[in-house]
Coordinates of C-alpha atoms in Angstrom, one line a residue:
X1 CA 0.0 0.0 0.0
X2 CA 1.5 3.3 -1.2
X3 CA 1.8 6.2 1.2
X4 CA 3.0 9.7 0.9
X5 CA 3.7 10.9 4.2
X6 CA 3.6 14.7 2.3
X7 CA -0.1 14.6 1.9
X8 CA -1.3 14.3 5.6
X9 CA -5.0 15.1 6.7
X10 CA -6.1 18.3 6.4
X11 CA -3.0 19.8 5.0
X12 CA -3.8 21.9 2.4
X13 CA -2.9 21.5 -1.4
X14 CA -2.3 23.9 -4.5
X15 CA -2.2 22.7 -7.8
X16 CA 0.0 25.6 -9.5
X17 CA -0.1 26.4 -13.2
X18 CA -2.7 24.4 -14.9
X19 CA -5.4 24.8 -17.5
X20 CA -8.4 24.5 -15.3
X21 CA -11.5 23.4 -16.8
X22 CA -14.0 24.9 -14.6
X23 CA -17.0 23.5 -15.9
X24 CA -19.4 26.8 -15.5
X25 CA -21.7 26.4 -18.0
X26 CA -19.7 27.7 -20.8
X27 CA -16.7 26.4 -22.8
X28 CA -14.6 27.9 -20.1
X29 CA -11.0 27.5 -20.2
X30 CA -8.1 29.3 -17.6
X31 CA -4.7 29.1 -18.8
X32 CA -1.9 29.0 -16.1
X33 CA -4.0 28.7 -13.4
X34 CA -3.8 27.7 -9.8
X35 CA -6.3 25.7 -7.7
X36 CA -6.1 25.9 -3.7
X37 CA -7.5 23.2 -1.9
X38 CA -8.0 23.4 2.0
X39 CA -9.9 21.2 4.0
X40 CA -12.5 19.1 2.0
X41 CA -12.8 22.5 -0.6
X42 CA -12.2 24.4 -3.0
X43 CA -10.3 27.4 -1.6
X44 CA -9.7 29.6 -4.7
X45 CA -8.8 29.8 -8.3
X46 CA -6.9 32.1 -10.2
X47 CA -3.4 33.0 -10.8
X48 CA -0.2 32.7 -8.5
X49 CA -2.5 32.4 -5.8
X50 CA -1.0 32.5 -2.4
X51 CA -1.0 29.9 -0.1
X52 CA -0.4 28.7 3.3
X53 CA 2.9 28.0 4.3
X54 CA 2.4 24.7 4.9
X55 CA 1.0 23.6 1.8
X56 CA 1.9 21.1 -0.5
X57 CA 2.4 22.3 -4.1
X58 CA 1.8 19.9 -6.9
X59 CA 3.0 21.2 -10.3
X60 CA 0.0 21.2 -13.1
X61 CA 2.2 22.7 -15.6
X62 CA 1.3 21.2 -18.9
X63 CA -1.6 19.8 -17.6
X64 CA -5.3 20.3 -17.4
X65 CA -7.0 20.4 -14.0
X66 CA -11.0 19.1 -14.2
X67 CA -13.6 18.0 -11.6
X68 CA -13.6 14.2 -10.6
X69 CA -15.7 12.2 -13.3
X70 CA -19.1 11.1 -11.7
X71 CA -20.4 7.6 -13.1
X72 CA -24.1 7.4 -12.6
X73 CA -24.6 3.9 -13.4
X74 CA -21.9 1.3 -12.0
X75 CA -22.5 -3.1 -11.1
X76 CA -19.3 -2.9 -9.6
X77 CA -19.9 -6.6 -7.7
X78 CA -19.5 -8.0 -11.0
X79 CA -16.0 -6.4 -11.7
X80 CA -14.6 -9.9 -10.3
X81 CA -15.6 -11.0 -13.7
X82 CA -14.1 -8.1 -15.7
X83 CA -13.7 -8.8 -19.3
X84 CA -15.8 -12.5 -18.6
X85 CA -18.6 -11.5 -21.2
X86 CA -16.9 -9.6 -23.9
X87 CA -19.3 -11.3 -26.4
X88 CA -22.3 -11.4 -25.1
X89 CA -25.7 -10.1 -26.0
X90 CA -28.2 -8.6 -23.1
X91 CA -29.8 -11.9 -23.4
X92 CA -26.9 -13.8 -22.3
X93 CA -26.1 -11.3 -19.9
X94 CA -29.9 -11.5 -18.1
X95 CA -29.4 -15.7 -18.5
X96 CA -26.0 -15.8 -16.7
X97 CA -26.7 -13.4 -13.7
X98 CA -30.5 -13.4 -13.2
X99 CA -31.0 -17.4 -13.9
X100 CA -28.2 -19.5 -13.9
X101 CA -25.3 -17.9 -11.6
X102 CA -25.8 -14.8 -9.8
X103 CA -26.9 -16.2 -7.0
X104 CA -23.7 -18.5 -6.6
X105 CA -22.1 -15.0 -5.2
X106 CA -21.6 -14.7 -1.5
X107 CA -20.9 -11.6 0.7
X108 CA -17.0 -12.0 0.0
X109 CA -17.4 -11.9 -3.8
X110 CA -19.7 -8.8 -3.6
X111 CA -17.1 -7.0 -1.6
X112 CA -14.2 -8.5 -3.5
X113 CA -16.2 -6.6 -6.9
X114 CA -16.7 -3.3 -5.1
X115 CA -13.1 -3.0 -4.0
X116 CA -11.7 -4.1 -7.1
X117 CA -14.4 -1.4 -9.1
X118 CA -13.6 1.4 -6.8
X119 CA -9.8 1.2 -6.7
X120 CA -9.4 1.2 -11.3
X121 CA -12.7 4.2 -10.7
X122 CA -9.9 6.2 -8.8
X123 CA -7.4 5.4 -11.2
X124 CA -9.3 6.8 -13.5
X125 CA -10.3 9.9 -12.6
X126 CA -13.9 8.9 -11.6
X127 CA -14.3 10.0 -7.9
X128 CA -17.8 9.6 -7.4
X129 CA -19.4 6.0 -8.5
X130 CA -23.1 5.3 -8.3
X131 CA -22.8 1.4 -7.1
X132 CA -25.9 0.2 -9.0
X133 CA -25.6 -2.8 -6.7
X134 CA -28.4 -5.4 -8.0
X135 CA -27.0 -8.1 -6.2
X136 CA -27.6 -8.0 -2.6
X137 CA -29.6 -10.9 -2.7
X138 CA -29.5 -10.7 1.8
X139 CA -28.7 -8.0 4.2
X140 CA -25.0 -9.6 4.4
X141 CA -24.0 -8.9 0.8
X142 CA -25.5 -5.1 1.4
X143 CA -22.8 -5.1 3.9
X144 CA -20.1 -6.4 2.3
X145 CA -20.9 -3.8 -0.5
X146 CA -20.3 -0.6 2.0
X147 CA -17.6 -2.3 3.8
X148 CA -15.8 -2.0 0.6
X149 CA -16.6 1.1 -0.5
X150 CA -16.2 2.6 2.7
X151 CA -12.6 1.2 2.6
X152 CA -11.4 2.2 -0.6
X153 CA -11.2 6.7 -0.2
X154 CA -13.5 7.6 -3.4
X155 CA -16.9 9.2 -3.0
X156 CA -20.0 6.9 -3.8
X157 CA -23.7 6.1 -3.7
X158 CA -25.2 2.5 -3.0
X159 CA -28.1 2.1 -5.3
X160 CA -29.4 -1.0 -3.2
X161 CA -30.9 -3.3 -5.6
X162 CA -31.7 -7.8 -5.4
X163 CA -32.7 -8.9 -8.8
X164 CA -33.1 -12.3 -7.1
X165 CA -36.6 -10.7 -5.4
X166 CA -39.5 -8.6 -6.4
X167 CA -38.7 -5.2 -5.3
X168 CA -41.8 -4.8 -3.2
X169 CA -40.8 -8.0 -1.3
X170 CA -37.1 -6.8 -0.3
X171 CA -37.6 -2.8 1.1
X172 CA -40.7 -4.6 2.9
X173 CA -38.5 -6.8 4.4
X174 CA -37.1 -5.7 8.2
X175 CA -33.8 -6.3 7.9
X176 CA -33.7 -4.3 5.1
X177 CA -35.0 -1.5 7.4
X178 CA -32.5 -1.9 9.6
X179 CA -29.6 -2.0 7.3
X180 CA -30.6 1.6 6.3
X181 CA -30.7 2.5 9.9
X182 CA -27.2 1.4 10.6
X183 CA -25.2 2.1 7.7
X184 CA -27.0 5.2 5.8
X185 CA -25.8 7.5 8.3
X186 CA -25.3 10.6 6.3
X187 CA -22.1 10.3 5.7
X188 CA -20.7 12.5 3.0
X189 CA -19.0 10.0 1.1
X190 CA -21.8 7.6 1.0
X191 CA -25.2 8.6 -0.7
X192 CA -28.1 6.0 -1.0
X193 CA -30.6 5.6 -3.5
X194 CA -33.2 2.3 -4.8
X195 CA -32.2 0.6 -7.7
X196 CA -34.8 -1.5 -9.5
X197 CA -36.6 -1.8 -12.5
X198 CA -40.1 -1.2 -14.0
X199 CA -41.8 -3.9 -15.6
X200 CA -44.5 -2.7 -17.4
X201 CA -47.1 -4.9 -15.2
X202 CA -50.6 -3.0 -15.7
X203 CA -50.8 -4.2 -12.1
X204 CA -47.5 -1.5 -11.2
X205 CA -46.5 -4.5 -8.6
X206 CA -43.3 -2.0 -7.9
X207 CA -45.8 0.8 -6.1
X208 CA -44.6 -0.3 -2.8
X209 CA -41.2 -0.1 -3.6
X210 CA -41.8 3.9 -4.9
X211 CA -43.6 4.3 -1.5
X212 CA -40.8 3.0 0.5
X213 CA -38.2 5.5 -1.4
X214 CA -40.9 8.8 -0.8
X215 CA -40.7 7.6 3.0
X216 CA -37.2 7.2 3.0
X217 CA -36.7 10.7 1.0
X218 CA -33.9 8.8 -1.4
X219 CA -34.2 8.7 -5.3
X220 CA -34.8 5.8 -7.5
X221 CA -32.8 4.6 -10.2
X222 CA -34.0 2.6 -13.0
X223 CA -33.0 0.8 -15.9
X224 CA -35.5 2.3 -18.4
X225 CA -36.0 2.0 -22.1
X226 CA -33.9 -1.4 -22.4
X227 CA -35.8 -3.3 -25.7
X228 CA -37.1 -6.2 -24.7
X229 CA -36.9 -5.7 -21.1
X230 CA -38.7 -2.3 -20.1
X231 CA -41.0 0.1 -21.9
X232 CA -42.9 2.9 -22.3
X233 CA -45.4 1.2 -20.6
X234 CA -43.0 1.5 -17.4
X235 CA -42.7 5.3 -17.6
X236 CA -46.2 5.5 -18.3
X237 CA -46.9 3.9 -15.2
X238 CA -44.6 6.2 -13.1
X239 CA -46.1 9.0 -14.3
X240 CA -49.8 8.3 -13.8
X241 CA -48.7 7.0 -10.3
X242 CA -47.0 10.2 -9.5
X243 CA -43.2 8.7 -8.5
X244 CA -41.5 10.5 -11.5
X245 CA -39.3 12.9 -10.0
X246 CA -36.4 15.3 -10.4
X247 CA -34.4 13.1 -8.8
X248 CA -35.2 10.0 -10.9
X249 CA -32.4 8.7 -12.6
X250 CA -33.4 6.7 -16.4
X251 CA -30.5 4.4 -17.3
X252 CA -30.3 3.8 -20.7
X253 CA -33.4 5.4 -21.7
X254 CA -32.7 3.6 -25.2
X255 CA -35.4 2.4 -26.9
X256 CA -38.7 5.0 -25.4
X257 CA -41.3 6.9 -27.4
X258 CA -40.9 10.8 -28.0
X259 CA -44.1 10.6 -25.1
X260 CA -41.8 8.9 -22.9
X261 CA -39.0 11.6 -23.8
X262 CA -41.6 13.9 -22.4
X263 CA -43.3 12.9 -19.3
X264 CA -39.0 12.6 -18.1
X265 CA -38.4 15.8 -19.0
X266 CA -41.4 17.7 -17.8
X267 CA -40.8 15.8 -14.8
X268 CA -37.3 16.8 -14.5
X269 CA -35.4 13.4 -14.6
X270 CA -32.1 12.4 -16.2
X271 CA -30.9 10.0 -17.9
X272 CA -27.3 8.3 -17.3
X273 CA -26.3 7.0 -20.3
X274 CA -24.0 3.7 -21.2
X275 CA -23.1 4.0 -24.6
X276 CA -20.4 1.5 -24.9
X277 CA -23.2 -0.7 -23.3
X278 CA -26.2 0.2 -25.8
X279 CA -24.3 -0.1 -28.8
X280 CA -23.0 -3.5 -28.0
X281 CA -25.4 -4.9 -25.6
X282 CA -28.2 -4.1 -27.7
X283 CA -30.5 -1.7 -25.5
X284 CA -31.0 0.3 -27.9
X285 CA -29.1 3.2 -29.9
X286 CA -27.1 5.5 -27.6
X287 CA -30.0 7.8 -27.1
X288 CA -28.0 11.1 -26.8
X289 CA -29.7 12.7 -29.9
X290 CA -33.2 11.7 -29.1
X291 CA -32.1 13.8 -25.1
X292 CA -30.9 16.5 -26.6
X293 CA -34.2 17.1 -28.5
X294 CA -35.9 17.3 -25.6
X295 CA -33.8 19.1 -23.2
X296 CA -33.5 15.9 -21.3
X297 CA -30.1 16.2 -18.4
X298 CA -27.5 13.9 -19.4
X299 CA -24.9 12.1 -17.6
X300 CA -22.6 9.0 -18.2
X301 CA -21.9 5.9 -17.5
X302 CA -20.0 3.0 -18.4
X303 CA -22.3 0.0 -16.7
X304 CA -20.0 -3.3 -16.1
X305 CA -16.6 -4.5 -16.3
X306 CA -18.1 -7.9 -17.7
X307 CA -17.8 -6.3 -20.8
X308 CA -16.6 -2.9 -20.8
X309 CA -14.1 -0.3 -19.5
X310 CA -14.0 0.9 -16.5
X311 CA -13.5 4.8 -17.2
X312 CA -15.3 7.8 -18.5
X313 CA -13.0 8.3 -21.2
X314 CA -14.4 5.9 -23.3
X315 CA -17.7 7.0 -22.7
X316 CA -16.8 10.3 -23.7
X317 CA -15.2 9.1 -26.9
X318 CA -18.2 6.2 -27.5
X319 CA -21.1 9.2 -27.3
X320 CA -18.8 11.1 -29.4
X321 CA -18.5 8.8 -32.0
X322 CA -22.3 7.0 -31.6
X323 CA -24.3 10.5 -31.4
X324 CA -22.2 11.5 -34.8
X325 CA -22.3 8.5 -36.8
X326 CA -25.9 8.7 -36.5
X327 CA -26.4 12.1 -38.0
X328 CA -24.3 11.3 -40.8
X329 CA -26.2 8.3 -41.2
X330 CA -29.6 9.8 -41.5
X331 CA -28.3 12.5 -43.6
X332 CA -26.7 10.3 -46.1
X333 CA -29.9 8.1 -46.4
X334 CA -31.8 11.8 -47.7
X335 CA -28.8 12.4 -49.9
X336 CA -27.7 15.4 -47.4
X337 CA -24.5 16.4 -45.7
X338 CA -23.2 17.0 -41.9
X339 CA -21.5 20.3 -42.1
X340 CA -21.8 21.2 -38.4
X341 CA -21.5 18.3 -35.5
X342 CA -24.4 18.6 -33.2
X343 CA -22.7 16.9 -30.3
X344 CA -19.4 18.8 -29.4
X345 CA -16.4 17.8 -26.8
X346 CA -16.8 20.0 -24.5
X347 CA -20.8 18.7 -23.9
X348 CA -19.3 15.4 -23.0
X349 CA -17.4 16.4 -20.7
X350 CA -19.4 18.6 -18.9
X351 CA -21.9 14.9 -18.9
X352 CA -18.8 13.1 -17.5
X353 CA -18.7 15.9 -14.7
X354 CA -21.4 18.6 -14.7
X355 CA -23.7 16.4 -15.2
X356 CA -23.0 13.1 -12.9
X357 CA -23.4 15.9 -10.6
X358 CA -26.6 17.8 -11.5
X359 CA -28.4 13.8 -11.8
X360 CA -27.3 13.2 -7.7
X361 CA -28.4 16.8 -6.7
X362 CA -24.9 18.0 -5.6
X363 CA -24.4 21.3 -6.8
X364 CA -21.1 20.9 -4.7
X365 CA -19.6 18.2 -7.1
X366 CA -18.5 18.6 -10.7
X367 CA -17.1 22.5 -10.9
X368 CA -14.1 23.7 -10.0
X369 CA -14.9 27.1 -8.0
X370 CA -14.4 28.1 -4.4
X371 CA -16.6 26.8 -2.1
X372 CA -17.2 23.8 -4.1
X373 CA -16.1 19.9 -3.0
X374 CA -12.3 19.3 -3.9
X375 CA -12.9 16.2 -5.6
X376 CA -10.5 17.0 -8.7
X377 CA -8.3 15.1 -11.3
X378 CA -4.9 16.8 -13.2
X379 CA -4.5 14.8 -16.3
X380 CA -0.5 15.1 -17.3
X381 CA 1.6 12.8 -18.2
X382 CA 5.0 13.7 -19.3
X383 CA 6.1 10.5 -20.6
X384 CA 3.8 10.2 -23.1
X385 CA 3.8 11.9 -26.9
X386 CA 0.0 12.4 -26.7
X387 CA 0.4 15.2 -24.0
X388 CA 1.3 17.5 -26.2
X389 CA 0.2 19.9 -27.6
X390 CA -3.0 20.9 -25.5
X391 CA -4.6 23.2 -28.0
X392 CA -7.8 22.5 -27.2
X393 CA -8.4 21.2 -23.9
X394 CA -12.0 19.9 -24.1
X395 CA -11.2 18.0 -27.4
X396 CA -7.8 16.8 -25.7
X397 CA -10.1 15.2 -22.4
X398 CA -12.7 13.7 -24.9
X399 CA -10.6 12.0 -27.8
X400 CA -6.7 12.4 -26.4
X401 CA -6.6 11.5 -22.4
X402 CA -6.7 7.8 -21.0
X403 CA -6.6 6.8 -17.6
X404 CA -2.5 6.3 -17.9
X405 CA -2.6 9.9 -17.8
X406 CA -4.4 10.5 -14.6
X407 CA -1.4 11.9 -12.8
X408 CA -3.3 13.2 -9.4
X409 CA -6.8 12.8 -7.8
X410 CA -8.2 14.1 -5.2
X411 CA -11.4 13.4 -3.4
X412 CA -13.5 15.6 -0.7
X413 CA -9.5 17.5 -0.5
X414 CA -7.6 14.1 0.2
X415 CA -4.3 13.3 -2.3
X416 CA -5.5 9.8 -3.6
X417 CA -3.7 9.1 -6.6
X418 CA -0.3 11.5 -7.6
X419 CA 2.7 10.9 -10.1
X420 CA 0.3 8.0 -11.4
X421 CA 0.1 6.1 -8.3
X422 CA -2.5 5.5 -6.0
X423 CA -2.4 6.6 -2.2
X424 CA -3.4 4.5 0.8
X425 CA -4.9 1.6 -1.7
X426 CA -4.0 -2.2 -1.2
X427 CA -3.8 -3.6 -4.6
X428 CA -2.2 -6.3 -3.9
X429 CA -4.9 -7.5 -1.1
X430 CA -7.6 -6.8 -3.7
X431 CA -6.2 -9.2 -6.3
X432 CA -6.0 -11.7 -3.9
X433 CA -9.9 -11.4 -2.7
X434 CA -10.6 -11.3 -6.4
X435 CA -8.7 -14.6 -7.1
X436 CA -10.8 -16.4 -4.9
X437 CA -13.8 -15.4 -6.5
X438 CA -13.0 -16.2 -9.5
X439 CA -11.9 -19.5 -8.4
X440 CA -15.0 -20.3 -5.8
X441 CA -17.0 -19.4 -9.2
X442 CA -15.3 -21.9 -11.3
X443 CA -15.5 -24.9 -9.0
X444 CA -19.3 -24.2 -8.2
X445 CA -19.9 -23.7 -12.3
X446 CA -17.7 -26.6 -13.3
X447 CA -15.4 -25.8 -15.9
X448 CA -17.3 -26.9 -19.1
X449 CA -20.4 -24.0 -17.8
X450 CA -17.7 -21.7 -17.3
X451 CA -16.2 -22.0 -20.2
X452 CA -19.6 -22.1 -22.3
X453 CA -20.5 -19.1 -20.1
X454 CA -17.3 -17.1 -21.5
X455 CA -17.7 -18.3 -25.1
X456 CA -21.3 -18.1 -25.8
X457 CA -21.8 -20.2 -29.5
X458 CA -21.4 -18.2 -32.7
X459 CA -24.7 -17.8 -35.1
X460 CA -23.9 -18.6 -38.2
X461 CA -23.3 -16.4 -41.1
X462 CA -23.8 -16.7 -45.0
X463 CA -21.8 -15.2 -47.6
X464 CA -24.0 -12.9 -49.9
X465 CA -24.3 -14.7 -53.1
X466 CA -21.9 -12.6 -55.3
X467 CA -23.6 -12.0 -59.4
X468 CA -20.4 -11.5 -60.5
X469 CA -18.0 -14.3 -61.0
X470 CA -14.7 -14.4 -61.5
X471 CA -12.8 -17.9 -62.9
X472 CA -9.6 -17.0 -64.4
X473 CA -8.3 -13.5 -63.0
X474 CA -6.1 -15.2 -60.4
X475 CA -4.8 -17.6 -63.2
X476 CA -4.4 -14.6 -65.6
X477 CA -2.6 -12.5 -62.8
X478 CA -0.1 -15.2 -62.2
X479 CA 0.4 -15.8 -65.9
X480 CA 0.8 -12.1 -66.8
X481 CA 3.6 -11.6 -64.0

């Protein structure tokens, strides 16, 4: 475990001569700027700011100083598993966890997932994870999933989910009550919310569930818009119940009516999208340009290490590059040309930030201005050829940056991560607890369902029959040379 005896509580911190991305509102950009952390915030910003004398000073000098990413839509148990179902469909997804072998995981394997996930989110540059945790099948695995997060320093959110119950059955149960009670405490670094899905049941079974979160005062998050899975007729059934709400958080959001569109945005949700999850996974398109039409917030996600990365920088770059290969798509099939892009860098960043932020209700979290949380990341990495130049910083986060060139985090004004390495994390006791997952799940599977699992059987694929036929060209070719 790496220690840097330099960045001791409470000391203060100054980031001198950045280019600060403040995220205001605007395509903002401060050259040579400085950044004064004390306490848990955001001191001040501006040029050769002075500092106290005790400070530490970490040069940002060829670098560019943004708020901590904010995922809004994280199953970090199942980062134990990371890379496992790189070639699966949704379908093989919802057979693997929901029927066959998600409930082979015990307390150990849930924390085992949660540490792993929030350690690479640090890494990364994403200091606030919403843990959309769907597999706390008992009261035991809910606790295993904050005794990790509560061990690893990053900010995050338990979405308490069990996809092994009907959610009206688990928040009715007692226990469930009293976890609440003893571990939603308040604590800064821990928000809560319900995670579970709308069906589309005329009958609205999940009404109980939606009570239980208005008593509680926490938000709901829900997977919404997945084809297939849920529908309109879910949102429809929200809104006519009442239990749309500002704070309402649509995941994916893929595959909804223009109505749909609506009723979230004149009720004031958002929607976290997944793109590197809809475009392979098969929710639906990346719905980016179907928001935008309708004013819809926006923030980002990146879903599961079974398939996918595990930073924002992707999902910057995926949006990016789904949102604009659709409008030249659509223009090309009327014979017309993109001149303009609709979607622009700096808009994903400010989802990757701005807007993780604006979805949770902190106003506190994703800008960089005094008085705001110091959860902030200083992407530099002199080592590397893509570091320079920086002549557009927005486009240089969106389509240049990977996580290699995370060079310091902090989080709530505490040094995490600095010269690329991360601060008071135990990597090495993570891999271990994420061995023996991974081996407890291949002895329970058997070796021929884990291997099946992993490589799921290939559909078979015809050659178009070609009109035009060629017999002797190769012979010719050969004959002519």
């Amino acid at each position: 475990m790496s220690e840097r005896t330099e960045f001791e509580a409470g000391r203060p911190v100054v980031l001198r001569g950045g280019t600060v991305l403040p995220m205001d509102g605007g395509r903002t950009v401060l050259e040579r700027t400085d950044v004064l952390v004390t306490g848990d915030r955001i001191a001040a910003v501006g040029p050769d700011l002075e500092a106290p004398e005790d400070a530490v000073t970490i040069d940002a000098s060829d670098g560019i100083v943004m708020p901590g990413m904010i995922d809004t839509h994280r199953h970090m148990w199942q980062t134990a598993l990371r890379g496992y179902g790189a070639d699966w469909t949704l379908t093989q997804y919802f057979v693997w966890f929901y029927l066959e072998h998600g409930k082979l995981f015990r307390p150990e394997d849930i924390y085992a997932g949660n540490t792993l996930a929030a350690i690479e989110a640090l890494d990364a540059g994403v200091t606030t994870v919403v843990d959309w945790s769907h597999g706390l099948q008992t009261v035991d695995h809910a606790d295993a999933a904050v005794d990790a997060l509560q061990e690893v320093p990053g900010r995050y959110v338990l979405a308490y989910g069990n996809i092994q119950q009907p959610p009206a059955e688990w928040t009715a149960a007692p226990e469930f009550r009293d976890f609440v009670a003893r571990r939603i405490t308040g604590d800064d670094l821990l928000g809560f919310q319900l995670a579970f899905d709308v069906l589309g049941d005329p009958a609205f079974p999940e009404k109980p569930a939606f009570e239980v979160a208005r008593e509680l005062d926490v938000p709901v998050t829900t997977h919404a818009g997945v084809w297939g899975a849920t529908s309109d007729d879910g949102i429809r059934l929200m809104y006519e119940h009442g239990f749309m709400t500002p704070r309402t958080i649509y995941v994916h959001a893929a595959s909804l009516s223009a109505d749909s569109y609506h009723r979230i945005a004149a009720t004031g949700g958002s929607v976290s999208v997944s793109t590197e999850s809809e475009q392979s996974a098969g929710q639906g398109y990346p719905p980016t340009w179907a928001v935008r039409a309708h004013g819809i917030p926006v923030s980002l996600s990146m879903d599961t290490s079974v398939w996918w990365s595990g930073d924002l920088f992707s999902a910057m770059r995926t949006t990016l590059g789904a949102d604009r290969s659709r409008e030249h798509l659509e223009a090309h099939a009327k014979g017309d040309t993109v001149t303009h892009c609709g979607l622009r860098a700096d808009q994903v960043v400010d989802w990757a930030t701005r807007g993780g932020a604006h979805a949770l209700g902190r106003d506190d979290l994703g800008v960089i201005a005094p008085g705001k949380k110091a959860d902030l990341v200083l992407i530099k990495n002199d080592r590397s050829p893509v570091s320079f130049p920086v002549l557009n910083p927005y486009g240089h986060v969106a389509f240049q940056a990977q996580r290699g060139d995370v060079h310091t985090v902090l989080v709530n004004g505490r040094v995490v991560k600095h010269e690329h390495e991360l601060l008071g994390v135990d990597l090495t006791a993570a891999r271990r607890q994420v061995e023996r997952t991974v081996e407890y799940l291949r002895s329970e599977m058997g070796e021929d369902a884990w291997n099946k699992g992993m490589n799921p059987d290939i559909p078979a694929t015809k050659i178009l029959d070609n009109p035009y036929t060629y017999t002797d060209y190769r012979s010719d070719a050969t004959h002519r040379l």
